[in-house]
Coordinates of C-alpha atoms in Angstrom, one line a residue:
X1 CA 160.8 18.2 -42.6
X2 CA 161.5 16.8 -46.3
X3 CA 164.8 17.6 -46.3
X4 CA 165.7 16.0 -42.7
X5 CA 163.5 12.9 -44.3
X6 CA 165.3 12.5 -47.3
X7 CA 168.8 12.9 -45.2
X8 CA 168.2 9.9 -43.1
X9 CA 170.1 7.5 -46.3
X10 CA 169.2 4.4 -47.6
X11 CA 167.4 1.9 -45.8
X12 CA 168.4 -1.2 -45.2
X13 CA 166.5 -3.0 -48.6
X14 CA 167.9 0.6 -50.7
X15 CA 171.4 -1.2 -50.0
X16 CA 170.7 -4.4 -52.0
X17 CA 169.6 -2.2 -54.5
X18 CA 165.8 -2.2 -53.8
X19 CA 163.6 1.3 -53.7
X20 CA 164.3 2.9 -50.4
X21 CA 161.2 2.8 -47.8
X22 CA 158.7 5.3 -48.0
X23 CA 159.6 8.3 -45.6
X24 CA 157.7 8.0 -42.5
X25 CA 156.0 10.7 -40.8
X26 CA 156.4 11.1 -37.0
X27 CA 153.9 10.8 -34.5
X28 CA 154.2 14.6 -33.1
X29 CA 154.3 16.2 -36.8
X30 CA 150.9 14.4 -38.1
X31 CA 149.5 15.5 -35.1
X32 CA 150.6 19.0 -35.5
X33 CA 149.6 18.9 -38.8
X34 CA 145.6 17.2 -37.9
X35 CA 145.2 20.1 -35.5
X36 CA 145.8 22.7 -37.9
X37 CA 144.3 21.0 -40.8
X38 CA 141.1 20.7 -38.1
X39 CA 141.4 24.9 -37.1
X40 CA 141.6 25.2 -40.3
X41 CA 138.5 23.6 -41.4
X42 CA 136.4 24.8 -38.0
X43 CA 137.3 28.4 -39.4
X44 CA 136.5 27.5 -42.9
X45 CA 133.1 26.4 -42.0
X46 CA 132.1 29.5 -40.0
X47 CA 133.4 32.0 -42.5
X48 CA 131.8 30.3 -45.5
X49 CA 128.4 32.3 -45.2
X50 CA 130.4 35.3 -44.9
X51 CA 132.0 35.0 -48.5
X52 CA 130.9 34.2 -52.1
X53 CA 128.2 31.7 -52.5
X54 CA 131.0 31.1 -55.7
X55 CA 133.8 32.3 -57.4
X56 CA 135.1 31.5 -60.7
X57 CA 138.6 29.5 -61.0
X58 CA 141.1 31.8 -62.9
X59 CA 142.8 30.8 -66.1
X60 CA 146.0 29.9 -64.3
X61 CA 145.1 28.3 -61.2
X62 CA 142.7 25.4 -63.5
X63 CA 145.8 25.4 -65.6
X64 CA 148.1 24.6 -63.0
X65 CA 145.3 21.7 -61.4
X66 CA 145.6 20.6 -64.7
X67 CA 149.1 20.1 -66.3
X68 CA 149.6 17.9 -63.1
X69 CA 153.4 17.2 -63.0
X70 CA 155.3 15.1 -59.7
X71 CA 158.5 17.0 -58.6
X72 CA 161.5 14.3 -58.4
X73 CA 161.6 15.3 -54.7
X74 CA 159.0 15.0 -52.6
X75 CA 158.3 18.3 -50.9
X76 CA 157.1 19.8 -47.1
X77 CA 154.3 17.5 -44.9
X78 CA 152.5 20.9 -44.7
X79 CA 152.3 21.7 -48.2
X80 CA 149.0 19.8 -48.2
X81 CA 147.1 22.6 -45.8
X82 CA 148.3 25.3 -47.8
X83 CA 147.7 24.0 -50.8
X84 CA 143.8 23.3 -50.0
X85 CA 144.2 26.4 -48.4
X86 CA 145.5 28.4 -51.7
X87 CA 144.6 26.5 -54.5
X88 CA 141.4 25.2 -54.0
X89 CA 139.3 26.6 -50.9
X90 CA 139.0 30.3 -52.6
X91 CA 137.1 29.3 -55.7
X92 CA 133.6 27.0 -53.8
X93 CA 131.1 25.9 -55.9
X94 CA 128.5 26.9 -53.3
X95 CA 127.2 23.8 -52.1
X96 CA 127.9 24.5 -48.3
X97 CA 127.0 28.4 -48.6
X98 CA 123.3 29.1 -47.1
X99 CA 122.2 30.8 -50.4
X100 CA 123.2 27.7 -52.8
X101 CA 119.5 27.1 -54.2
X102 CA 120.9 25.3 -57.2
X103 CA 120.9 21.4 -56.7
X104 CA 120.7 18.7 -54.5
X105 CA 124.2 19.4 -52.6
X106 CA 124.5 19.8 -49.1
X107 CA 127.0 20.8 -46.4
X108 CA 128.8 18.3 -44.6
X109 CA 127.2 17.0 -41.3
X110 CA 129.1 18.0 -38.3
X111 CA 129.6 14.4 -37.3
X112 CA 130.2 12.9 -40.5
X113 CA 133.4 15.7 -40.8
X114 CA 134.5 13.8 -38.0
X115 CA 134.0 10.3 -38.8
X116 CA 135.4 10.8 -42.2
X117 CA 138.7 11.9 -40.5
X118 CA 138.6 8.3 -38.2
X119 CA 137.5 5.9 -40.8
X120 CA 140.3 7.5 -42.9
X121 CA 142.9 6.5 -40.1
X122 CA 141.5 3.2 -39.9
X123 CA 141.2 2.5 -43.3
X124 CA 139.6 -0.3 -43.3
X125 CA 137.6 -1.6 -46.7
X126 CA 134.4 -2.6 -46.4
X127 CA 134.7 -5.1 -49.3
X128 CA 136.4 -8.5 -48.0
X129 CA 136.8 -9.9 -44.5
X130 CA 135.4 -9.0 -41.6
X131 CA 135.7 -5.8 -39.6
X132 CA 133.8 -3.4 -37.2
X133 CA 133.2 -1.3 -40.2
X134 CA 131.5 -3.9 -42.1
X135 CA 129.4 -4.8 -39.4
X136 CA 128.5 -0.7 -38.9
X137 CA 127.8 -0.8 -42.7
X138 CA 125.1 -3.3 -42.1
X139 CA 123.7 -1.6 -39.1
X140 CA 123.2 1.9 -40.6
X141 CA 121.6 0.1 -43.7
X142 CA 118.9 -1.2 -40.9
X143 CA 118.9 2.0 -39.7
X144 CA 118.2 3.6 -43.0
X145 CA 115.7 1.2 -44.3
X146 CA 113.7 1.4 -41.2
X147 CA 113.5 5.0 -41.9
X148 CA 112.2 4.4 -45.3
X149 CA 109.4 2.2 -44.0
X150 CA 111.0 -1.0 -45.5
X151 CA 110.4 -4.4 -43.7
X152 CA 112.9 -5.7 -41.0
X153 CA 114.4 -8.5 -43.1
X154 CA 115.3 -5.3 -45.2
X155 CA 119.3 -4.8 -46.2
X156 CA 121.0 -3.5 -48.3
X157 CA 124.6 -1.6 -49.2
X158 CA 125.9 1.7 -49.2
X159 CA 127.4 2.9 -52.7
X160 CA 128.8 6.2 -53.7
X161 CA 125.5 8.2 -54.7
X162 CA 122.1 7.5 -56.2
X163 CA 123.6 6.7 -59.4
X164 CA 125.4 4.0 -58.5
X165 CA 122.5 2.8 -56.7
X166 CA 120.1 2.7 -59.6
X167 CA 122.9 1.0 -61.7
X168 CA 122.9 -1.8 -58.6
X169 CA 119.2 -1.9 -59.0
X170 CA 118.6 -2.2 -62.6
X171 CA 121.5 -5.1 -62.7
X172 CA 119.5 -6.8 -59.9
X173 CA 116.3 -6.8 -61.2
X174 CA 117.4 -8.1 -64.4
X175 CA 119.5 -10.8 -62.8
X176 CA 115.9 -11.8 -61.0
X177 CA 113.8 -11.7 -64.0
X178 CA 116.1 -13.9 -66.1
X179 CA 116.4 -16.0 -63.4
X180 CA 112.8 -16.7 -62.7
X181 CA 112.5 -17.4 -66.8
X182 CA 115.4 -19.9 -66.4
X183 CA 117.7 -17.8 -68.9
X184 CA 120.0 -16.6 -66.4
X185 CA 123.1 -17.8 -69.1
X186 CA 123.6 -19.6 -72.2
X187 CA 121.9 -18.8 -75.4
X188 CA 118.4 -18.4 -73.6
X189 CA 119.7 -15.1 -72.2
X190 CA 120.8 -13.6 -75.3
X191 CA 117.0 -14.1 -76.6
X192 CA 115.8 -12.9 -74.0
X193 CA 118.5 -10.3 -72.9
X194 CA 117.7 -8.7 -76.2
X195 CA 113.8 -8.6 -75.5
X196 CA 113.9 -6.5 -71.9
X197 CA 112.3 -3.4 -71.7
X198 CA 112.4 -0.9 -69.0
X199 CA 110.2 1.7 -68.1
X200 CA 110.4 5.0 -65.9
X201 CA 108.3 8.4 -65.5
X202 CA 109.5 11.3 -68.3
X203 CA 110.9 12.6 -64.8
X204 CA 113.1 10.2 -64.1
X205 CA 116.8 11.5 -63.4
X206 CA 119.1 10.9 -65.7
X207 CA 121.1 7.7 -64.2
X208 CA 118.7 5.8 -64.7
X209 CA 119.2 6.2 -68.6
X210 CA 123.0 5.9 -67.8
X211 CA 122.3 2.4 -66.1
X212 CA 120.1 1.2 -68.9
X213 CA 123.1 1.7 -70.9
X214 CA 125.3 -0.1 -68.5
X215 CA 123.2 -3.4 -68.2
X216 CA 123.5 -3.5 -72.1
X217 CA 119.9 -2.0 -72.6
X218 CA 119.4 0.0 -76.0
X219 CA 117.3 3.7 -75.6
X220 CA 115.1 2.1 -78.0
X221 CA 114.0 -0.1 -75.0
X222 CA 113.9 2.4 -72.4
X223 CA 110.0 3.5 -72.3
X224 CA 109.4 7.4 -70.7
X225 CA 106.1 7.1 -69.3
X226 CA 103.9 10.1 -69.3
X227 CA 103.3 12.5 -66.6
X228 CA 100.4 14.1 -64.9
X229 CA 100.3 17.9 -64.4
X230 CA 101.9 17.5 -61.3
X231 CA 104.9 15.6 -62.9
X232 CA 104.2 12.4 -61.6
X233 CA 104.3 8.8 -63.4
X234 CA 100.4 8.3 -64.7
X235 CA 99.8 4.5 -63.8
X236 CA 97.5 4.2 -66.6
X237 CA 100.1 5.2 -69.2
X238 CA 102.3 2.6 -68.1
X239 CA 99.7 0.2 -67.9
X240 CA 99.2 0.9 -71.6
X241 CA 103.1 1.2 -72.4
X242 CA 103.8 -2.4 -70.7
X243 CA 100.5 -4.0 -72.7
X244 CA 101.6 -3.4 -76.0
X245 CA 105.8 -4.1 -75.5
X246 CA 103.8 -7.8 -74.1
X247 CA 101.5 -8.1 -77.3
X248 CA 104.7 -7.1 -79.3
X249 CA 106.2 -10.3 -77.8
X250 CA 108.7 -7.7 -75.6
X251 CA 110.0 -8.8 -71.5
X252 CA 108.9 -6.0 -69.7
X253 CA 111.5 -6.4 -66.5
X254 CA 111.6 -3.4 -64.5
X255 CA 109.7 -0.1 -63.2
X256 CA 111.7 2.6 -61.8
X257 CA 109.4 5.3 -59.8
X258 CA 110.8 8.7 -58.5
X259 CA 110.2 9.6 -55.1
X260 CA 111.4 13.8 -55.1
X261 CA 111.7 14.2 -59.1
X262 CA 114.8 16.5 -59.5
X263 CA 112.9 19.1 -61.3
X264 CA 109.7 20.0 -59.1
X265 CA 110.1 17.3 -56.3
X266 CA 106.9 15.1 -57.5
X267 CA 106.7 11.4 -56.1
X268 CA 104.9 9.1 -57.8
X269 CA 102.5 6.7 -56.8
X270 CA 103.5 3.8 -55.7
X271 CA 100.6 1.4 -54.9
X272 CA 99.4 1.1 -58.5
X273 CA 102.9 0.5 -59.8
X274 CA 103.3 -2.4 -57.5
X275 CA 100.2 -4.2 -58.4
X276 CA 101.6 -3.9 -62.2
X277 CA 104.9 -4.7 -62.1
X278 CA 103.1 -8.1 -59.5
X279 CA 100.8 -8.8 -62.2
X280 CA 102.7 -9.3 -65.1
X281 CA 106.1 -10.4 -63.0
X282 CA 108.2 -6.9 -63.0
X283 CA 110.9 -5.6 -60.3
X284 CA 109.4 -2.3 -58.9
X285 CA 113.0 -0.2 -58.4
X286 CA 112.1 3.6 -56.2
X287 CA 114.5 6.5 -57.0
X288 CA 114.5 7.8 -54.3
X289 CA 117.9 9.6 -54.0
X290 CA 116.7 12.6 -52.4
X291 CA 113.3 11.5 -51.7
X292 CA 114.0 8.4 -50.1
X293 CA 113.5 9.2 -46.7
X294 CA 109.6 10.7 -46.6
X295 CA 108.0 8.2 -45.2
X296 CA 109.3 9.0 -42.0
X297 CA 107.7 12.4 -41.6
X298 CA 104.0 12.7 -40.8
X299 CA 103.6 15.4 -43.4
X300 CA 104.8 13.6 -46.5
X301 CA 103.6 9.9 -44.7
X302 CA 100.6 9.7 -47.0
X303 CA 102.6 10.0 -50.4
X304 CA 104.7 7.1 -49.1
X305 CA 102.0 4.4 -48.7
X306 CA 103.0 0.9 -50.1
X307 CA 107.0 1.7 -49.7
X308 CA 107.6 -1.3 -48.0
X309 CA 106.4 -3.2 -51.3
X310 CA 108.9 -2.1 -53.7
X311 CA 111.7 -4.2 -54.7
X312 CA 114.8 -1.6 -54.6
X313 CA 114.9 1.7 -52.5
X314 CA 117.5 4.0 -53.7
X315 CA 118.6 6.7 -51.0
X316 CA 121.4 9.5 -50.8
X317 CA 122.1 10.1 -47.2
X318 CA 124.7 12.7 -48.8
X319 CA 121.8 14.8 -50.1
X320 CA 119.0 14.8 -47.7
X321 CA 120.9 14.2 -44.5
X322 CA 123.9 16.0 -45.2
X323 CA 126.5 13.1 -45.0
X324 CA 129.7 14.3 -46.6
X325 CA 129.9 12.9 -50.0
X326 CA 129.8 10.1 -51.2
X327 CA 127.3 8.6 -49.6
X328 CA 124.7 6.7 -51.4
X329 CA 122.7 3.5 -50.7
X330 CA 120.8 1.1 -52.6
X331 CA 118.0 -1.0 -49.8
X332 CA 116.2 -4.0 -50.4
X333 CA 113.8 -6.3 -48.8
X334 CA 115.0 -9.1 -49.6
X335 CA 119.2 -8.9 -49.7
X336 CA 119.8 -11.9 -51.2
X337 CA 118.7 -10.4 -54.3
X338 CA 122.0 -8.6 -54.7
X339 CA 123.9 -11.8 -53.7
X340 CA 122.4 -13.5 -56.8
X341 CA 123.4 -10.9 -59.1
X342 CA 126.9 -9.8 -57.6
X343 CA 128.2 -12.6 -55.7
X344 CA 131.6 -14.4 -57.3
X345 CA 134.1 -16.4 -55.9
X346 CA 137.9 -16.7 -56.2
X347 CA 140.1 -18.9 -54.5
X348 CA 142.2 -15.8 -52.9
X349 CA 138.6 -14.6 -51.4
X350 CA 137.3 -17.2 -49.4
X351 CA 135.4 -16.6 -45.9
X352 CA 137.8 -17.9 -42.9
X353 CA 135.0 -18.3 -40.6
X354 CA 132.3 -21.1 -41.9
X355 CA 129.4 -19.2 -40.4
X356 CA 130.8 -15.9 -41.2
X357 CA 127.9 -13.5 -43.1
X358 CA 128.4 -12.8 -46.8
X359 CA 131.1 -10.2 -47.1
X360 CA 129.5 -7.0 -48.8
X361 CA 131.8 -7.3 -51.9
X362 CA 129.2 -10.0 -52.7
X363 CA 126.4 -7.4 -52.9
X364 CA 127.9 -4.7 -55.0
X365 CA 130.4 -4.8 -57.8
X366 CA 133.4 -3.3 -55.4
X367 CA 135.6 -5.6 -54.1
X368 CA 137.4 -2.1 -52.2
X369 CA 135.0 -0.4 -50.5
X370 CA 135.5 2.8 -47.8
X371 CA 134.5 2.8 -44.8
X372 CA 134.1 6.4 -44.2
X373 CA 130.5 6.1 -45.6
X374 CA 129.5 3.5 -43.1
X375 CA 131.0 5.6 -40.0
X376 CA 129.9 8.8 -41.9
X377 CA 126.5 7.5 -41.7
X378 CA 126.3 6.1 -38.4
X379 CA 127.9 9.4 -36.9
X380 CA 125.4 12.1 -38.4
X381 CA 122.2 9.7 -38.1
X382 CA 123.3 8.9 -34.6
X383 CA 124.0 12.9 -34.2
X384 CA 120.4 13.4 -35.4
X385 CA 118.2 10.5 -33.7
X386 CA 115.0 9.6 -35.3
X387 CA 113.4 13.1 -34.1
X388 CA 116.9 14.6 -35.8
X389 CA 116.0 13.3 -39.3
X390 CA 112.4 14.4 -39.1
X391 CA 113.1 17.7 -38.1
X392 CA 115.9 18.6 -40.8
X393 CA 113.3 17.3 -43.2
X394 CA 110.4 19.9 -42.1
X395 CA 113.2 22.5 -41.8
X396 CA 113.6 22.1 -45.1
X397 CA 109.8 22.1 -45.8
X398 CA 108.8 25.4 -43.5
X399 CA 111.8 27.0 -45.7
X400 CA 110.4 26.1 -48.8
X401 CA 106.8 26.9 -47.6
X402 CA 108.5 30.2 -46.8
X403 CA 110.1 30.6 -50.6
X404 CA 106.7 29.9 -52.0
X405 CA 104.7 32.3 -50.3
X406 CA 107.8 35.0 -51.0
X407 CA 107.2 34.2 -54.7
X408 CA 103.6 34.6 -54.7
X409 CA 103.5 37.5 -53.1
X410 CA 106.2 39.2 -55.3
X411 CA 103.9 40.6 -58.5
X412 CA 106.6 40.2 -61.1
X413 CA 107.1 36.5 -60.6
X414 CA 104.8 33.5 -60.6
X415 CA 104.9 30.6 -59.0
X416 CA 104.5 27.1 -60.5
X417 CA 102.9 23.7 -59.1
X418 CA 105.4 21.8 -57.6
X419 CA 106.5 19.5 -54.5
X420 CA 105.9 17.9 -52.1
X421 CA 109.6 17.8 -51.8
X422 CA 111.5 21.2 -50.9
X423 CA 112.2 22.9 -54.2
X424 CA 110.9 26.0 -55.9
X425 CA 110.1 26.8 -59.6
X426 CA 109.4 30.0 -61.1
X427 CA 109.2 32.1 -63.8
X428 CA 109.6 35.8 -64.0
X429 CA 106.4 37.9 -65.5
X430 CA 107.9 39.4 -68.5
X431 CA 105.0 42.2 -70.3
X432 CA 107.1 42.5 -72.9
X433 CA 107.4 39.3 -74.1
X434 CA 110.8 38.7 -75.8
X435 CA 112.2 35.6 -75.7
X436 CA 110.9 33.9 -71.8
X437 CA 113.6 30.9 -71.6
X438 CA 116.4 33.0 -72.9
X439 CA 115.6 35.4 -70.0
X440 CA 115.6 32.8 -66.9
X441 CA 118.2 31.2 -68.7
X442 CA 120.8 34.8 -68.5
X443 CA 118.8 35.5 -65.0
X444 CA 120.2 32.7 -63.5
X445 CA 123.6 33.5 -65.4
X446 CA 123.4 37.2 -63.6
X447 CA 122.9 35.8 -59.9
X448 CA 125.2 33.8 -60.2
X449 CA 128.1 35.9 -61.6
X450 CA 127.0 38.0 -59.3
X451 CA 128.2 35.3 -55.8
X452 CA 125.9 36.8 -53.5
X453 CA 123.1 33.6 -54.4
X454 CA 122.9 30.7 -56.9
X455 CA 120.4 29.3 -58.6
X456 CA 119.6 27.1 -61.7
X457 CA 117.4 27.0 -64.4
X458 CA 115.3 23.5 -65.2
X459 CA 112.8 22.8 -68.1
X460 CA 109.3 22.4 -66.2
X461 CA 106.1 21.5 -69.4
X462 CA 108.4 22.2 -72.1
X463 CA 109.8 26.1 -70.6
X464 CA 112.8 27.4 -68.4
X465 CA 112.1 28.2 -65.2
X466 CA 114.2 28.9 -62.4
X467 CA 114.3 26.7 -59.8
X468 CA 115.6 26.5 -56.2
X469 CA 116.1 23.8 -54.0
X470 CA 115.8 23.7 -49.6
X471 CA 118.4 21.6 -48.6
X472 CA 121.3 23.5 -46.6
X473 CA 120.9 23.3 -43.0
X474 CA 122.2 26.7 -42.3
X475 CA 119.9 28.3 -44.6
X476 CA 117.4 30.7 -43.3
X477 CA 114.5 32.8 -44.5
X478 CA 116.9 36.1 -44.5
X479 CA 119.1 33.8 -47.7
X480 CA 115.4 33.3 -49.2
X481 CA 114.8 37.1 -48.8
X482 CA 118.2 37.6 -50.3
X483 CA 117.3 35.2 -53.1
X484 CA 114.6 37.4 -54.1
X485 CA 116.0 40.7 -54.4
X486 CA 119.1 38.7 -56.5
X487 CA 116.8 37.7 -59.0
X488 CA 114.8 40.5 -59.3
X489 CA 118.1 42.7 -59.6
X490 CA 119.4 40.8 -62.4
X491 CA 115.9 40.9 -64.0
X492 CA 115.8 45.3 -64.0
X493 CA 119.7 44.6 -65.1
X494 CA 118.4 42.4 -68.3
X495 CA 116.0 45.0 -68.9
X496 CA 118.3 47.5 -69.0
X497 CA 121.1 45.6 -70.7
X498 CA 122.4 47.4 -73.5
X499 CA 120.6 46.1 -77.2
X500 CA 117.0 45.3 -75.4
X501 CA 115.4 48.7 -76.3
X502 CA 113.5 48.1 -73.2
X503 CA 113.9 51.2 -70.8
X504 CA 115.3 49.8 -66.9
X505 CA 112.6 49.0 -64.8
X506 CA 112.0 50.0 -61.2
X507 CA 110.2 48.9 -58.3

């Protein structure tokens, strides 16, 4: 097909010595091509469960991804299939395999396969103008932020995960706060810029750090609040921590809570933060990347109350409702927060209708923006319905309900406190003492090698644990059995590791 391409001669600019026109592709071959790039994918997705949860990438094949190198000719339509095919399908990382336990990564949504293959035809950017996808983007945000029990004049934009979300957040609140102090520019905000402090739970995942940095925030002004022994932000301790930054003559600016703490799942409380960050004029910002969403399910309701006061909702529709990545979003109730801080004009980006809404460019720093996470959205939720979302919630919930009791019940491991999200920590009851975190730390090492489950290892009150987290659709309480019997085989295989003097251990 190449070659018969490349034959066709010069067009009609290559004879006044311009670049020839790209080669075209015709109609029947690109659809040849979608419908077995589609078998394909249909077949991948069925026979995934069947293989390694992962495999390792040999020397020469990340060698090859690497050196990179473009061929002076371009070569065969098809290439592209068999290359995914060959080169990169064989090794998975495990996040769509039923007995991935180890983060917060999800298989694709059914519907959002789909709609990532139409919004790539259309190809629209969600950025500038006005389009259908623009207006979908601004629907599913509704949609989303109703979920999350936000107020109706709620809005918002989608983004390409939680940490660009939290980076939107922490640039918006600090746009309002030097705002309302009238320092907004000039040499005001440089006195005060170099005053703000932030604070967040010792939980807090690690982009919001990474944002601090962004906005121009020093670590030295980023305040950890302490935890209680269920890992969640004490309100008295940041009571305390945002007195004394005030009576050291400090701008406290910004709260950040975490609703599903990446660790144990812990939300904090959200009430009492809202009353402090009101009281002494902070933005209340929720993490709530994977979290985001439990307000709309009766058992995790209660932890929710006062979500509809916060400032800034972050949520990861990629994570908890399994829209192909990326798909992140940052909610507000009031939108025209985010046009304050992100909104710029430019005399080749004007509006062309005078009543037409603000173009979403204006709430986010990307002018280019994809539209495959609006459709991907708006497919999979509408897949799912309201009921939809609940129940793939609970799902996960009953599964990790089920991983809990398996863990308790197993004499040679012990549970630890954790939730309410779906995730699992644990440790392994070790009589002979050793050295514990080196342990889980070559456990998880062992299952893993080993591609029949994955887990991780997190530090939970200062020691490794291993953890595992509910959020694969296809999972089922025969991958948490198989779980089990993975870990507890790598533990006799530690045991009986050659240089431990420990005798194997048997059931």
């Amino acid at each position: 097909m190449a070659q018969r391409l490349h034959d066709q001669g010069p067009s009609r600019l290559g004879r006044f010595g311009l670049s020839p026109e790209p080669p075209a592709v015709h109609a029947k071959v690109l659809r040849d091509e979608l419908v077995a790039a589609a078998e394909w994918a249909a077949r991948y997705l069925s026979e995934l469960p069947l293989g390694p949860v992962a495999r390792p990438l040999p020397p020469q094949v990340r060698s090859r991804l690497r050196t990179g190198g473009l061929p002076q000719r371009g070569g065969e339509f098809g290439e592209v299939l068999d290359f995914v095919r060959d080169e990169i399908a064989p090794y998975p990382t495990g996040n769509g395999h039923p007995a991935f336990f180890a983060w917060v990564n999800s298989p694709p949504a059914p519907a959002g396969i789909v709609a990532d293959l139409l919004a790539c035809a259309v190809n629209a950017t969600c950025g500038m103008g006005e389009n259908a996808l623009m207006d979908l983007e601004r629907g599913t945000v509704r949609m989303l932020a109703d979920l999350a029990g936000l107020p109706e004049s709620a809005g918002g934009v989608l983004t390409s995960g939680g940490s660009m979300a939290n980076l939107l957040a922490l640039a918006t609140a600090r746009t309002w706060f030097l705002t309302r102090r009238g320092s907004a520019d000039g040499p005001t905000f440089d006195r005060d810029h170099a005053r703000l402090t932030l604070y967040c739970s010792d939980q807090a995942h690690m982009s919001v750090a990474k944002a601090a940095t962004c906005i121009g925030l020093p670590a030295h002004r980023l305040r950890p609040v302490a935890t209680d022994p269920y890992d969640r932000l004490d309100p008295v301790a940041l009571r305390a921590a945002v007195a004394a930054d005030l009576d050291a003559g400090l701008l406290p600016f910004c709260t950040v809570t975490t609703l599903g703490t990446t660790a144990t799942g812990a939300v904090d409380p959200l009430e009492p933060v809202t009353e402090l960050c009101r009281s002494v004029g902070m933005w209340h910002h929720a993490d709530g990347a994977w979290g985001g969403l439990g307000a709309a399910v009766p058992a995790l309701a209660p932890r929710y109350t006062g979500v509809g006061g916060v400032d800034s909702l972050t949520v990861d529709p990629h994570k908890t409702l399994s829209v192909p990545v990326g798909c992140g979003a940052l909610l507000v109730p009031d939108p025209e927060h985010l046009h304050t801080a992100f909104a710029h004009q430019a005399s080749y980006l004007t509006a062309g209708e005078p009543d037409a809404l603000p173009w979403l460019s204006h709430a986010t720093i990307e002018l280019t923006r994809p539209g495959t996470r609006a459709l991907g959205l708006w497919a999979t939720l509408r897949h799912l319905g309201r009921e939809g979302v609940t129940g793939l919630i609970e799902h996960y919930l009953a599964l990790a309900g089920v991983l809990r009791e398996r863990i308790t019940a197993e004499p040679r491991l012990h549970l630890l406190a954790g939730g309410p999200w779906p995730v699992a920590c644990f440790r392994i009851t070790d009589p002979d003492g050793g050295d514990p975190d080196g342990l889980h730390t070559r456990v998880a090492r062992r299952v893993q090698d080993g591609g029949r489950a994955y887990l991780a290892t997190v530090a939970v009150h200062g020691r490794t644990v291993l953890r595992a987290a509910l959020c694969n659709y296809r999972t089922t309480v025969d991958d948490l059995d198989l779980l089990i019997r993975e870990v507890l085989h790598a533990a006799d295989a530690e045991h009986s590791a050659p240089g431990t003097g420990r005798p194997p251990r048997h059931r």
